[in-house]
PDB file of C-alpha atoms and ligand atoms in Angstrom:
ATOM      1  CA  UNK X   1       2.412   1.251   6.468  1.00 88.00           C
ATOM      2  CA  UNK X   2      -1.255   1.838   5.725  1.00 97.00           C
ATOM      3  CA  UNK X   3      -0.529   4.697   3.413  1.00 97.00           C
ATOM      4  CA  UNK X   4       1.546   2.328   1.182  1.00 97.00           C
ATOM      5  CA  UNK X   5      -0.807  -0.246   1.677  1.00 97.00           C
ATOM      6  CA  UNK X   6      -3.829   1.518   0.249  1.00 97.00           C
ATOM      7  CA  UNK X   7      -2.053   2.896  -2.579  1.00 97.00           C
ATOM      8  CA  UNK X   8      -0.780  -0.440  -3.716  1.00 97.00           C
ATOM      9  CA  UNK X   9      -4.606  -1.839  -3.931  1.00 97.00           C
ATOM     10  CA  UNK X  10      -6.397  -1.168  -0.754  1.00 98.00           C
ATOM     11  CA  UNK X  11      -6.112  -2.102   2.932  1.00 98.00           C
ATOM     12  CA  UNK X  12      -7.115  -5.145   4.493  1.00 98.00           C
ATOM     13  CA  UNK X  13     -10.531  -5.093   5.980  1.00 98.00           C
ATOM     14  CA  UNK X  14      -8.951  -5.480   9.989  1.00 98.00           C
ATOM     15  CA  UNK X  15     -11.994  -3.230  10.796  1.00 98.00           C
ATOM     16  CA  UNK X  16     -14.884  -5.438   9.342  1.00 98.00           C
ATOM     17  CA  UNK X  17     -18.037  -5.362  11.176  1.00 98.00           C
ATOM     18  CA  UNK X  18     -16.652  -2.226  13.384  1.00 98.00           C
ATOM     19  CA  UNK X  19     -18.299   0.953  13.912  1.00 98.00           C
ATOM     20  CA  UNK X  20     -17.180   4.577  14.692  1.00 98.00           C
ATOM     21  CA  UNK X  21     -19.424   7.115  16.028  1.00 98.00           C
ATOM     22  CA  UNK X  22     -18.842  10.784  15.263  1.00 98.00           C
ATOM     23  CA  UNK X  23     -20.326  13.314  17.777  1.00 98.00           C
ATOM     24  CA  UNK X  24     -20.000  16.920  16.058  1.00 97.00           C
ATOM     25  CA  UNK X  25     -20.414  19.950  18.230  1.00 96.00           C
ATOM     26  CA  UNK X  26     -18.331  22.479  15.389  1.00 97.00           C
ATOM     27  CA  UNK X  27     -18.838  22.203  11.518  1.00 96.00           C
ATOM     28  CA  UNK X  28     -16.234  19.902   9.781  1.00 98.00           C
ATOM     29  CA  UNK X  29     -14.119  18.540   5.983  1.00 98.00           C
ATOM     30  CA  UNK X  30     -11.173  16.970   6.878  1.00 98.00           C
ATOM     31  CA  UNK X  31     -11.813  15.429  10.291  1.00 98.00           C
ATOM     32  CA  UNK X  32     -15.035  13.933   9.201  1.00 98.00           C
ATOM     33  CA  UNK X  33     -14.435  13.131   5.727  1.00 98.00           C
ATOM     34  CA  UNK X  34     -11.289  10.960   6.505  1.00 98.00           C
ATOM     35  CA  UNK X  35     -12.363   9.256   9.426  1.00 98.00           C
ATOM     36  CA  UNK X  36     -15.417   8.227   7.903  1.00 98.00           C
ATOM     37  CA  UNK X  37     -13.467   7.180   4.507  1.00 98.00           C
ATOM     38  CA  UNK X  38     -10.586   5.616   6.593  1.00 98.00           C
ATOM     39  CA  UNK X  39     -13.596   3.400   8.129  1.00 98.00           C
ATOM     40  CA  UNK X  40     -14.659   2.226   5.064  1.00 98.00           C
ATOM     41  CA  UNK X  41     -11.350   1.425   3.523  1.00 98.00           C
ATOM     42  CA  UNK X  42     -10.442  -0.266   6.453  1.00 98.00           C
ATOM     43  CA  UNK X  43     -13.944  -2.550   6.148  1.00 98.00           C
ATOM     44  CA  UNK X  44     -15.625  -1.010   9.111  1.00 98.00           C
ATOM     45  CA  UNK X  45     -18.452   2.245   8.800  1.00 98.00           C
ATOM     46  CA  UNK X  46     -19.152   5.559  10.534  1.00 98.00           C
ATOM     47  CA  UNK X  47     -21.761   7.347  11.630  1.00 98.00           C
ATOM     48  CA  UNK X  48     -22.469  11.256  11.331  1.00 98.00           C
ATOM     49  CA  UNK X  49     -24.020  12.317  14.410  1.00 97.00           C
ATOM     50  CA  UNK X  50     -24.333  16.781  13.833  1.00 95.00           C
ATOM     51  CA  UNK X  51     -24.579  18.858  16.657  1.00 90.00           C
ATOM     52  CA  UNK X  52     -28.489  19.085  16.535  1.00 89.00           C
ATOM     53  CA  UNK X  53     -29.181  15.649  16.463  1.00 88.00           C
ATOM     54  CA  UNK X  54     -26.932  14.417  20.110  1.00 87.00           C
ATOM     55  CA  UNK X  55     -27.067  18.244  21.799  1.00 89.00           C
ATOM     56  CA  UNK X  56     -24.207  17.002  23.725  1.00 91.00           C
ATOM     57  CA  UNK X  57     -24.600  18.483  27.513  1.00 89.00           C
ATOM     58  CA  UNK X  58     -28.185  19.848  26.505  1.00 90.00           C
ATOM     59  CA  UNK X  59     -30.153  17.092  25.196  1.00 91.00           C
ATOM     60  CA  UNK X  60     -28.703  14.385  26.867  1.00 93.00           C
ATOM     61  CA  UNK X  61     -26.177  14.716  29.909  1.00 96.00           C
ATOM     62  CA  UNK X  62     -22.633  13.312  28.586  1.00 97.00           C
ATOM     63  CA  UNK X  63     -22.210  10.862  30.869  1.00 97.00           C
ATOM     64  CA  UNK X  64     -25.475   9.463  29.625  1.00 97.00           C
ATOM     65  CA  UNK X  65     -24.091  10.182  25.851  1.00 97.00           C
ATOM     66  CA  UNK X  66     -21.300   7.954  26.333  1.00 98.00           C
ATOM     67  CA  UNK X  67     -22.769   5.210  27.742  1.00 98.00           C
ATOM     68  CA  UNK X  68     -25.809   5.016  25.390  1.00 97.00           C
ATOM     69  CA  UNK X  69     -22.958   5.287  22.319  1.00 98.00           C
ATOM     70  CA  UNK X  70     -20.867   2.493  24.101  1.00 98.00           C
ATOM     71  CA  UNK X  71     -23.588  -0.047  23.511  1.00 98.00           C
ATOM     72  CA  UNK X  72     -23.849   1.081  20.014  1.00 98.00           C
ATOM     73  CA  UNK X  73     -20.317   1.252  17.998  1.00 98.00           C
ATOM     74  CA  UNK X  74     -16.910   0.314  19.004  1.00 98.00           C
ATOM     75  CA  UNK X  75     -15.485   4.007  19.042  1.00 98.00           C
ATOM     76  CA  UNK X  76     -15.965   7.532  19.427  1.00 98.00           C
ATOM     77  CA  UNK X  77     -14.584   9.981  18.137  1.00 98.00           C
ATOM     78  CA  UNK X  78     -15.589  14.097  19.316  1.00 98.00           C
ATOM     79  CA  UNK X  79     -15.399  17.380  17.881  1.00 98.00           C
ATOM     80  CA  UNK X  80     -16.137  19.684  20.829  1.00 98.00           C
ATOM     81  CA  UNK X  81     -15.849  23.248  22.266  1.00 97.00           C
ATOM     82  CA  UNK X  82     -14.944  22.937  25.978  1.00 97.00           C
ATOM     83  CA  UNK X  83     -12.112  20.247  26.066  1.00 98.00           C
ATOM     84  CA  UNK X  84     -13.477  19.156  29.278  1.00 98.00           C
ATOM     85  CA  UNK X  85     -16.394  17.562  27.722  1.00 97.00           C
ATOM     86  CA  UNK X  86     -14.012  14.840  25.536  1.00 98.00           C
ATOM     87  CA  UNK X  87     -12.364  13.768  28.866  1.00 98.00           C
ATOM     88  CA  UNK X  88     -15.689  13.397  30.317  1.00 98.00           C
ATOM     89  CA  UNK X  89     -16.919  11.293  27.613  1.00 98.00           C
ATOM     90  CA  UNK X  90     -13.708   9.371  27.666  1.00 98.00           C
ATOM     91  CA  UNK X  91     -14.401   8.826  31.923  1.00 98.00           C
ATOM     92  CA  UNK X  92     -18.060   7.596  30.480  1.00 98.00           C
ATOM     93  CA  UNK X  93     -17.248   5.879  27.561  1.00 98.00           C
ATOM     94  CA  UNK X  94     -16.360   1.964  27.601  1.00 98.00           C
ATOM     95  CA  UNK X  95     -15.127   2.054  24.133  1.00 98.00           C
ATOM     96  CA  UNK X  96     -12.588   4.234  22.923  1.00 98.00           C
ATOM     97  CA  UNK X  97     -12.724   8.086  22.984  1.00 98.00           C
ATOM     98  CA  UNK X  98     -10.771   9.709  20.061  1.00 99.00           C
ATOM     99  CA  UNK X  99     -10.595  13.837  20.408  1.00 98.00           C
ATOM    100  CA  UNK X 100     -11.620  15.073  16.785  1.00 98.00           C
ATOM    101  CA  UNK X 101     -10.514  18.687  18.123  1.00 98.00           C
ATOM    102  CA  UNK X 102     -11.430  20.863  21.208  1.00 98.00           C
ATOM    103  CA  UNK X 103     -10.946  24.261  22.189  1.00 98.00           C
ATOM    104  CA  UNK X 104      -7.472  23.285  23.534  1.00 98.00           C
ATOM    105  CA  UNK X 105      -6.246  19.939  21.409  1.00 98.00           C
ATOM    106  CA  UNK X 106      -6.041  18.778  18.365  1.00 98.00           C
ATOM    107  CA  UNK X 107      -3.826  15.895  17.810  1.00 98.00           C
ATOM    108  CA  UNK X 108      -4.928  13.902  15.014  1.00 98.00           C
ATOM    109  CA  UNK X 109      -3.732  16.728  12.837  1.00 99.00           C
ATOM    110  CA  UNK X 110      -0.875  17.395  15.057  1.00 99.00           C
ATOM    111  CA  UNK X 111      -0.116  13.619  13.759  1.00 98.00           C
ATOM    112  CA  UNK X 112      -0.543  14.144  10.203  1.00 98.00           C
ATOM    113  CA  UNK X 113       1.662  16.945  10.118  1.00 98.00           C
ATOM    114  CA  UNK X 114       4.251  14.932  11.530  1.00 98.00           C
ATOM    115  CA  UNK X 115       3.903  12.735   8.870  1.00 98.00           C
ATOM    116  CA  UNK X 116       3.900  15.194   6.315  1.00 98.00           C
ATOM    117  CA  UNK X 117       7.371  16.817   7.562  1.00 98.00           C
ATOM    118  CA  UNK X 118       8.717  13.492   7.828  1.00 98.00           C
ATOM    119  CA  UNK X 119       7.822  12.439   3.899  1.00 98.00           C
ATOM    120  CA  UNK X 120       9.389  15.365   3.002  1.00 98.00           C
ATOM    121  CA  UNK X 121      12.681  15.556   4.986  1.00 98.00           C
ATOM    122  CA  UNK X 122      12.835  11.402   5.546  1.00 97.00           C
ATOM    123  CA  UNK X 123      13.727  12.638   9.318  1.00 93.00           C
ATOM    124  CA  UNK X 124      12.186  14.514  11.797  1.00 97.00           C
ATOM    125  CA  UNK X 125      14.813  15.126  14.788  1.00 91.00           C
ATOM    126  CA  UNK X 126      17.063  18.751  14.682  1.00 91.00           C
ATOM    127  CA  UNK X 127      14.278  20.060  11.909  1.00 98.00           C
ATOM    128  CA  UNK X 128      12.918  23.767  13.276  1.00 98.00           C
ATOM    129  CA  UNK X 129       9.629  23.950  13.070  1.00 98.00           C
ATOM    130  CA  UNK X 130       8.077  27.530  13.124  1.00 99.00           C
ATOM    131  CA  UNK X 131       4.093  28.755  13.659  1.00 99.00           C
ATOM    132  CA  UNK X 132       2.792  31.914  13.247  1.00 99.00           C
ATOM    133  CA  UNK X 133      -0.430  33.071  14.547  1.00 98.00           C
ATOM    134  CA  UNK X 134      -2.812  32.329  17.217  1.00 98.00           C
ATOM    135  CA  UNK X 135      -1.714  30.045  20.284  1.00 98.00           C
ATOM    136  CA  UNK X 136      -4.661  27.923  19.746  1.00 98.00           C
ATOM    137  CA  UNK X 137      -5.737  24.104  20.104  1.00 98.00           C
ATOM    138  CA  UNK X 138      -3.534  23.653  16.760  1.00 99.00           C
ATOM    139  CA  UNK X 139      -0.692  25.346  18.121  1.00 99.00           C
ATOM    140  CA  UNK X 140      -0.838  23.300  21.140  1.00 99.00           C
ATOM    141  CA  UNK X 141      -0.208  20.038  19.400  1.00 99.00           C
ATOM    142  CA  UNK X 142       1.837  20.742  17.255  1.00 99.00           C
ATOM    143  CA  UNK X 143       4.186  21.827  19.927  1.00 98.00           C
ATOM    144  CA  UNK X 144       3.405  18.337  22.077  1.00 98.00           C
ATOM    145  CA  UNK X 145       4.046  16.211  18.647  1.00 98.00           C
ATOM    146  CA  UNK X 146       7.216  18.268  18.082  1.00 98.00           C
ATOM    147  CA  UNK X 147       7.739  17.403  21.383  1.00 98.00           C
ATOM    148  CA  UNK X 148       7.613  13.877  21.549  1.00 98.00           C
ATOM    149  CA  UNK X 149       9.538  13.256  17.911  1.00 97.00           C
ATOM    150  CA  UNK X 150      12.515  16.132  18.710  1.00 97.00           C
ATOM    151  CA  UNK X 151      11.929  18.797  16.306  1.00 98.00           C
ATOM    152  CA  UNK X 152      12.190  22.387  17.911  1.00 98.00           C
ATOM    153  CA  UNK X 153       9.416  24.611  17.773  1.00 98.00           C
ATOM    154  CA  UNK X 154       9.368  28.352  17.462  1.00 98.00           C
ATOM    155  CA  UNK X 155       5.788  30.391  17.414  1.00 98.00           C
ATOM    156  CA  UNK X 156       5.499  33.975  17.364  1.00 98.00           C
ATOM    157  CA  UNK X 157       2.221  35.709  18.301  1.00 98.00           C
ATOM    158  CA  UNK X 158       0.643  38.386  19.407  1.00 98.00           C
ATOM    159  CA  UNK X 159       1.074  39.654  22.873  1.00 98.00           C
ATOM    160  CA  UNK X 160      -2.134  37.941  24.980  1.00 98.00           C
ATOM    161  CA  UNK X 161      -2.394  34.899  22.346  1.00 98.00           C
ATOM    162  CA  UNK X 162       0.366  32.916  23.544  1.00 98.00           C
ATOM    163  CA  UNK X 163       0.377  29.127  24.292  1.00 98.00           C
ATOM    164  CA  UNK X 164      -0.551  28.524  27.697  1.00 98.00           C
ATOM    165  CA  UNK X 165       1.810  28.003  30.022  1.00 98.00           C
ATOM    166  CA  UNK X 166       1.053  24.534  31.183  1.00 98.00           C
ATOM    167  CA  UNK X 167       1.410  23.600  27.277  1.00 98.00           C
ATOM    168  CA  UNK X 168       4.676  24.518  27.603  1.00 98.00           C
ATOM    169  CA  UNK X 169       5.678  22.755  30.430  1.00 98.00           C
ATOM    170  CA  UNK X 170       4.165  19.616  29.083  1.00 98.00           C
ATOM    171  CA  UNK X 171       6.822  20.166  25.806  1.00 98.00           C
ATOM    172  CA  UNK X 172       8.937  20.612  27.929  1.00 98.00           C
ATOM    173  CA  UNK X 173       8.332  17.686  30.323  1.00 98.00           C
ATOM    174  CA  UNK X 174       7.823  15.249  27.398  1.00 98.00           C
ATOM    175  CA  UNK X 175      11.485  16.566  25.578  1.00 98.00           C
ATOM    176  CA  UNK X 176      13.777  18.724  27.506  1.00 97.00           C
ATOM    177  CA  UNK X 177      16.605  18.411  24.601  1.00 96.00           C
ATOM    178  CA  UNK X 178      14.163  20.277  22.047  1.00 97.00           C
ATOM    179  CA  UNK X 179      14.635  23.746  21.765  1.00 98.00           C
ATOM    180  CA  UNK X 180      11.136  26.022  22.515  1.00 98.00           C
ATOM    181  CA  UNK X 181      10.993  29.764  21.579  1.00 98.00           C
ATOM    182  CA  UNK X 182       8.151  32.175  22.237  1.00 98.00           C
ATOM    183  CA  UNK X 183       8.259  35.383  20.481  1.00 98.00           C
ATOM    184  CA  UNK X 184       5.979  37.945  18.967  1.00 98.00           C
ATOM    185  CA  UNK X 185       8.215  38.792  16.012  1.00 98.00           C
ATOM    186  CA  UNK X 186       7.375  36.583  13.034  1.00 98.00           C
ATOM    187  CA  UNK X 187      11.152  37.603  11.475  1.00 98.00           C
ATOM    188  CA  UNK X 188      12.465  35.998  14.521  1.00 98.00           C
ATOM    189  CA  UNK X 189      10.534  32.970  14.544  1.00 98.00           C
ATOM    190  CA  UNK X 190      10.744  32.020  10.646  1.00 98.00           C
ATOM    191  CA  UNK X 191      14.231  32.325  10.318  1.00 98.00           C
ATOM    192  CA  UNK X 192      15.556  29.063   9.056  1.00 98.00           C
ATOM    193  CA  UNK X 193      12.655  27.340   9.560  1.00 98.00           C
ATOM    194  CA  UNK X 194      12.303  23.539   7.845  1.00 98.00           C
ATOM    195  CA  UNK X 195       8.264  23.664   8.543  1.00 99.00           C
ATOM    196  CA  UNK X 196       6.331  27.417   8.541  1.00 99.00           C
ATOM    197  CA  UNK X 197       2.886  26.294   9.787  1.00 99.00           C
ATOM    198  CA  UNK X 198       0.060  29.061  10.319  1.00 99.00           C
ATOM    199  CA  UNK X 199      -3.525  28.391  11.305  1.00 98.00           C
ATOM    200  CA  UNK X 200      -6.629  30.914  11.154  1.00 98.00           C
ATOM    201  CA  UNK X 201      -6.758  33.853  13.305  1.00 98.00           C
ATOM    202  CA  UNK X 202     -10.835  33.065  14.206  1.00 98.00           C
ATOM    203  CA  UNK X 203     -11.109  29.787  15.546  1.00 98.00           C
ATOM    204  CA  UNK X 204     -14.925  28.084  15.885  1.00 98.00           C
ATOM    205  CA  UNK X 205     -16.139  29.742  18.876  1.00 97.00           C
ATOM    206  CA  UNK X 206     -14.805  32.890  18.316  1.00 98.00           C
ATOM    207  CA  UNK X 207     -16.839  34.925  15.598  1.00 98.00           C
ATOM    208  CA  UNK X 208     -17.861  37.387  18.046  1.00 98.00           C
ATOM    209  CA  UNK X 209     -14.105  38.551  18.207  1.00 98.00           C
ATOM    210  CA  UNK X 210     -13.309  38.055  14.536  1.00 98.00           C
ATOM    211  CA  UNK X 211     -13.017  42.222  13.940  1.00 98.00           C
ATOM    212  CA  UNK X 212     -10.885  42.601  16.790  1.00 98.00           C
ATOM    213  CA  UNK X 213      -8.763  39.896  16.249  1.00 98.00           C
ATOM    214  CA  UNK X 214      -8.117  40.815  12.500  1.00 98.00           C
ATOM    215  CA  UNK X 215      -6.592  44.102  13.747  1.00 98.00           C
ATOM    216  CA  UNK X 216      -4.528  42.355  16.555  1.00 98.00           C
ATOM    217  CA  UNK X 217      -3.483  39.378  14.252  1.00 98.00           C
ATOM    218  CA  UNK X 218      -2.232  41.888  11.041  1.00 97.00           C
ATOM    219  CA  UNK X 219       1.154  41.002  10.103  1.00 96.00           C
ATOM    220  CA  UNK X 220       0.972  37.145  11.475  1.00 98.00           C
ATOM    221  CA  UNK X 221       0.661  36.085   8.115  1.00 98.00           C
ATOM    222  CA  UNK X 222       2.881  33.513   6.080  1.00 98.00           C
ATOM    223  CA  UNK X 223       3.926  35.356   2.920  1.00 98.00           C
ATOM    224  CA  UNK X 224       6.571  35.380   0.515  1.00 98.00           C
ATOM    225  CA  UNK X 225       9.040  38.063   2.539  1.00 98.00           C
ATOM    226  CA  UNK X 226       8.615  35.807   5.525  1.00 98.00           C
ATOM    227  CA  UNK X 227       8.800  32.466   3.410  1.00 98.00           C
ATOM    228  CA  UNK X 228      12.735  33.791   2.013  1.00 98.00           C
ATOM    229  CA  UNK X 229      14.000  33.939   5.597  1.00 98.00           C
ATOM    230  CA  UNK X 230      13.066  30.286   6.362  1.00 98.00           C
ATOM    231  CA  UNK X 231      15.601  27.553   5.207  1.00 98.00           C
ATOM    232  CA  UNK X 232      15.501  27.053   1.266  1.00 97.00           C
ATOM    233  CA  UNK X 233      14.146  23.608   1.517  1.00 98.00           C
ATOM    234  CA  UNK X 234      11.232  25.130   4.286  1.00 98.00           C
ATOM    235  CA  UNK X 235       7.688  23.799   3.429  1.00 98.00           C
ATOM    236  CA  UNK X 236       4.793  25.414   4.520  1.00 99.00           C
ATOM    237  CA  UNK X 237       1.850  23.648   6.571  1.00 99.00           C
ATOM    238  CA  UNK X 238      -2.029  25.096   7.267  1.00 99.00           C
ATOM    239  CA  UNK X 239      -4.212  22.177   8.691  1.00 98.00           C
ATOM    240  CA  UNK X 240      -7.323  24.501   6.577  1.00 98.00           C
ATOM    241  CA  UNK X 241      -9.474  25.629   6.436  1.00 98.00           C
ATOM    242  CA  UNK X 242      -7.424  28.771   5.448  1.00 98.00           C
ATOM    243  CA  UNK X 243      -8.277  32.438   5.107  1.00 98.00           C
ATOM    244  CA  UNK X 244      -6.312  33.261   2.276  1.00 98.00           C
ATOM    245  CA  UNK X 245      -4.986  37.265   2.248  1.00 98.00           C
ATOM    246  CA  UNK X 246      -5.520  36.931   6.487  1.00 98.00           C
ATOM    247  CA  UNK X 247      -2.942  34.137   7.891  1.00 98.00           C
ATOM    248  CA  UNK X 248      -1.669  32.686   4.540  1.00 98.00           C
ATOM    249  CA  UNK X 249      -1.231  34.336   0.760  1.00 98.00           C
ATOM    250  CA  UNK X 250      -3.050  32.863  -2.089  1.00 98.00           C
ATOM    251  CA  UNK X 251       0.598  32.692  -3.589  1.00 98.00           C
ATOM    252  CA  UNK X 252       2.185  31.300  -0.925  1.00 98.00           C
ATOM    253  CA  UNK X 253      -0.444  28.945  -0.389  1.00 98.00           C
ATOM    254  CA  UNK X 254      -0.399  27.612  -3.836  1.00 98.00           C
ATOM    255  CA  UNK X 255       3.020  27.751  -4.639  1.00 98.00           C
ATOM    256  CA  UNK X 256       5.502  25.349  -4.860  1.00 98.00           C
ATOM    257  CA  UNK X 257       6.542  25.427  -1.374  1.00 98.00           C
ATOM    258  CA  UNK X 258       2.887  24.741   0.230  1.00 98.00           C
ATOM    259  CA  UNK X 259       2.351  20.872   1.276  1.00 98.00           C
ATOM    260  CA  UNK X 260      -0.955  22.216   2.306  1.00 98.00           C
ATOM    261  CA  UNK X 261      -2.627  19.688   0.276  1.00 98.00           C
ATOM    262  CA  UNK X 262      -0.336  16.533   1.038  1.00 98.00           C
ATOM    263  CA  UNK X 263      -1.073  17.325   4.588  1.00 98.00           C
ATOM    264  CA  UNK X 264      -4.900  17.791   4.092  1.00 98.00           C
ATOM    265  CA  UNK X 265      -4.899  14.082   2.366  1.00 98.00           C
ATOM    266  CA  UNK X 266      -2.381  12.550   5.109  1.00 98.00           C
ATOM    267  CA  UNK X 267      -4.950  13.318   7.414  1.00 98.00           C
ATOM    268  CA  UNK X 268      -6.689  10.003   6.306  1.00 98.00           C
ATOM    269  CA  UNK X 269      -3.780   8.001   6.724  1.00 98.00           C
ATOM    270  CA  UNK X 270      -3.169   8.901  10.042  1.00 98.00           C
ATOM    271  CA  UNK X 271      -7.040   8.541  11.121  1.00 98.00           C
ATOM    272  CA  UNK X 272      -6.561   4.788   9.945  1.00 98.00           C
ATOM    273  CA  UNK X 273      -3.277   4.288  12.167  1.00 98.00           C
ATOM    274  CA  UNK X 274      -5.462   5.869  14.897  1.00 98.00           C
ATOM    275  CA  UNK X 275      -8.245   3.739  14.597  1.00 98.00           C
ATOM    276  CA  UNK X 276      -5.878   0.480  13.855  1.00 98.00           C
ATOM    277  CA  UNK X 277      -4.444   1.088  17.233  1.00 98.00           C
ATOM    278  CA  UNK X 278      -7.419   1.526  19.001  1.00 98.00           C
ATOM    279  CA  UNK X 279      -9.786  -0.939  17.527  1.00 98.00           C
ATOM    280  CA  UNK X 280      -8.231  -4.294  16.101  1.00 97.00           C
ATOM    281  CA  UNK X 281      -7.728  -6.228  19.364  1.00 87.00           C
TER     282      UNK X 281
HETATM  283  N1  LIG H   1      -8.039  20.594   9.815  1.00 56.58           N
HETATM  284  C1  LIG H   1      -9.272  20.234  10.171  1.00 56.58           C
HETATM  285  O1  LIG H   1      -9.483  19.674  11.245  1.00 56.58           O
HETATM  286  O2  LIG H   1     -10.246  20.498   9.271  1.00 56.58           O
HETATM  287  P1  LIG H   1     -11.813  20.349   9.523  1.00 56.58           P
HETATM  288  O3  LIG H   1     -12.190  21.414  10.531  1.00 56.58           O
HETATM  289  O4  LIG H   1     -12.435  20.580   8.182  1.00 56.58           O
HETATM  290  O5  LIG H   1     -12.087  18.981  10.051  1.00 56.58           O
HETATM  291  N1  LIG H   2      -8.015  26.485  15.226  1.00 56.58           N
HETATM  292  C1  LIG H   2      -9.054  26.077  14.309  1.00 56.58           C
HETATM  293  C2  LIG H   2      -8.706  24.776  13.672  1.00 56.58           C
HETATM  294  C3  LIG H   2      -9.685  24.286  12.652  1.00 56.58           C
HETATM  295  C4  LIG H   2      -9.292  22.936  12.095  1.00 56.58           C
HETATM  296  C5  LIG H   2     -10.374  25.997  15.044  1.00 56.58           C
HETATM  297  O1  LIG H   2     -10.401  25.520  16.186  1.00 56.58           O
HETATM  298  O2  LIG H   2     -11.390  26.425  14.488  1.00 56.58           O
END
């Protein structure tokens, strides 16, 4: 494993002389820091590209974006708003097209959270995992990974912020032993929980609604209360950035239940599986 690999003395350079490019429509930590580092450790190198410089639809047409990149580095990965425009760089694009997060997806977390439930339980299959809050891009993967390794998923939310339907079916389509619950009571949706997982209430893109979603969103918070109904050995997940005293406590957050920080770092791990997979041919 790559993880284990690294921390016994570094990974072997399979990426040398390989380059990622990384288009940036939304501000970034995690996703860019790690895939750039996991470049490097694996021998290869990124490049930054920020939303000013490529102006992604505006500046350039995509199509145009993808094919110009192509002839540059051996993979892209995208942060974008509309999740449309990472499928149409991946229709462009003759090198690989990673999605660094859309509006609707984002699945290289989704993948280090699986990661991080399965370090900490050593198996993933009959574990329940349950998210609170908006039923975002986050959301939506996590449900799809949950999917696909046969953990059930609760989420509770507030009425007009579920998952979409078709997200749904897809869980359903990919597992149809797991067991999916929609609610909008947090109570119902924690209880004996292995995995409470929240993400922010104000995604990128939606500042103009942060007021009104603070009122609709009070209560979807992991806290202590709701943290003593999960299973004693639950941990608690937030892929962060986090909005401590909105979705998440400060003492929940830090205590010892939180793998917040496991999960933050496993993110680099998984980015180099990713890119393994994709790149070394
Ligand atoms: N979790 C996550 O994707 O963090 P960034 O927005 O900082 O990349
Ligand atoms: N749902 C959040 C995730 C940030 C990593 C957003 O899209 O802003």
């Amino acid at each position: 494993m790559l993880k284990l690999e690294w921390q016994s003395g570094g990974n072997r350079p399979v990426l040398a002389g390989k380059l990622l490019g990384m288009v940036f429509q939304k501000p970034s930590l995690r996703t860019r820091v790690s895939f750039e580092v996991a470049m490097k450790h694996l021998g290869g190198d990124a490049i930054y590209l920020s939303p000013q410089e490529i102006g992604l639809g505006t500046r350039e047409s995509i199509p145009d974006v993808a094919r110009v990149l192509s002839g540059y580095v051996q993979g892209i990965m995208a942060r974008v708003y509309e999740h449309a425009h990472v499928e149409e760089l991946a229709r462009w694009a003759s090198v690989p097209v990673i999605n660094g997060l859309s509006d609707s997806a984002h699945p290289c977390q989704a993948l280090a959270d699986i990661l991080t439930i399965a370090e900490t339980f050593g198996e993933l299959k009959g574990l329940k995992v349950a998210y609170i809050g908006d039923g975002n891009n986050v959301a939506a993967s996590l449900l799809l990974a949950c999917a696909q390794f046969g953990l059930d998923f609760s989420i509770a939310t507030p009425v007009g912020y579920e998952l979409p339907a078709h997200v749904i079916q897809k869980a359903h389509a990919l597992n149809d032993q797991i067991e999916i619950k929609q609610c909008h009571d947090v109570h119902l949706a924690a209880q004996s929980a292995h995995v409470l997982y929240t993400d922010t209430w104000i995604s990128m893109g939606q500042e103009a609604e942060a007021e009104q979603r603070r009122a609709v969103f009070r209560g979807y918070q992991i806290n202590e209360q709701l943290l003593s109904l999960a299973h004693r050995r639950c941990i608690v997940l937030h892929c962060l950035p986090a909005h401590r005293g909105e979705e998440i406590t400060d003492s929940v957050a830090d205590g010892p239940r939180s793998a917040i920080f496991q999960q933050a770092e496993n993110r680099l791990h998984v980015q180099k599986a990713i890119l393994v997979q994709l790149l070394v041919h």
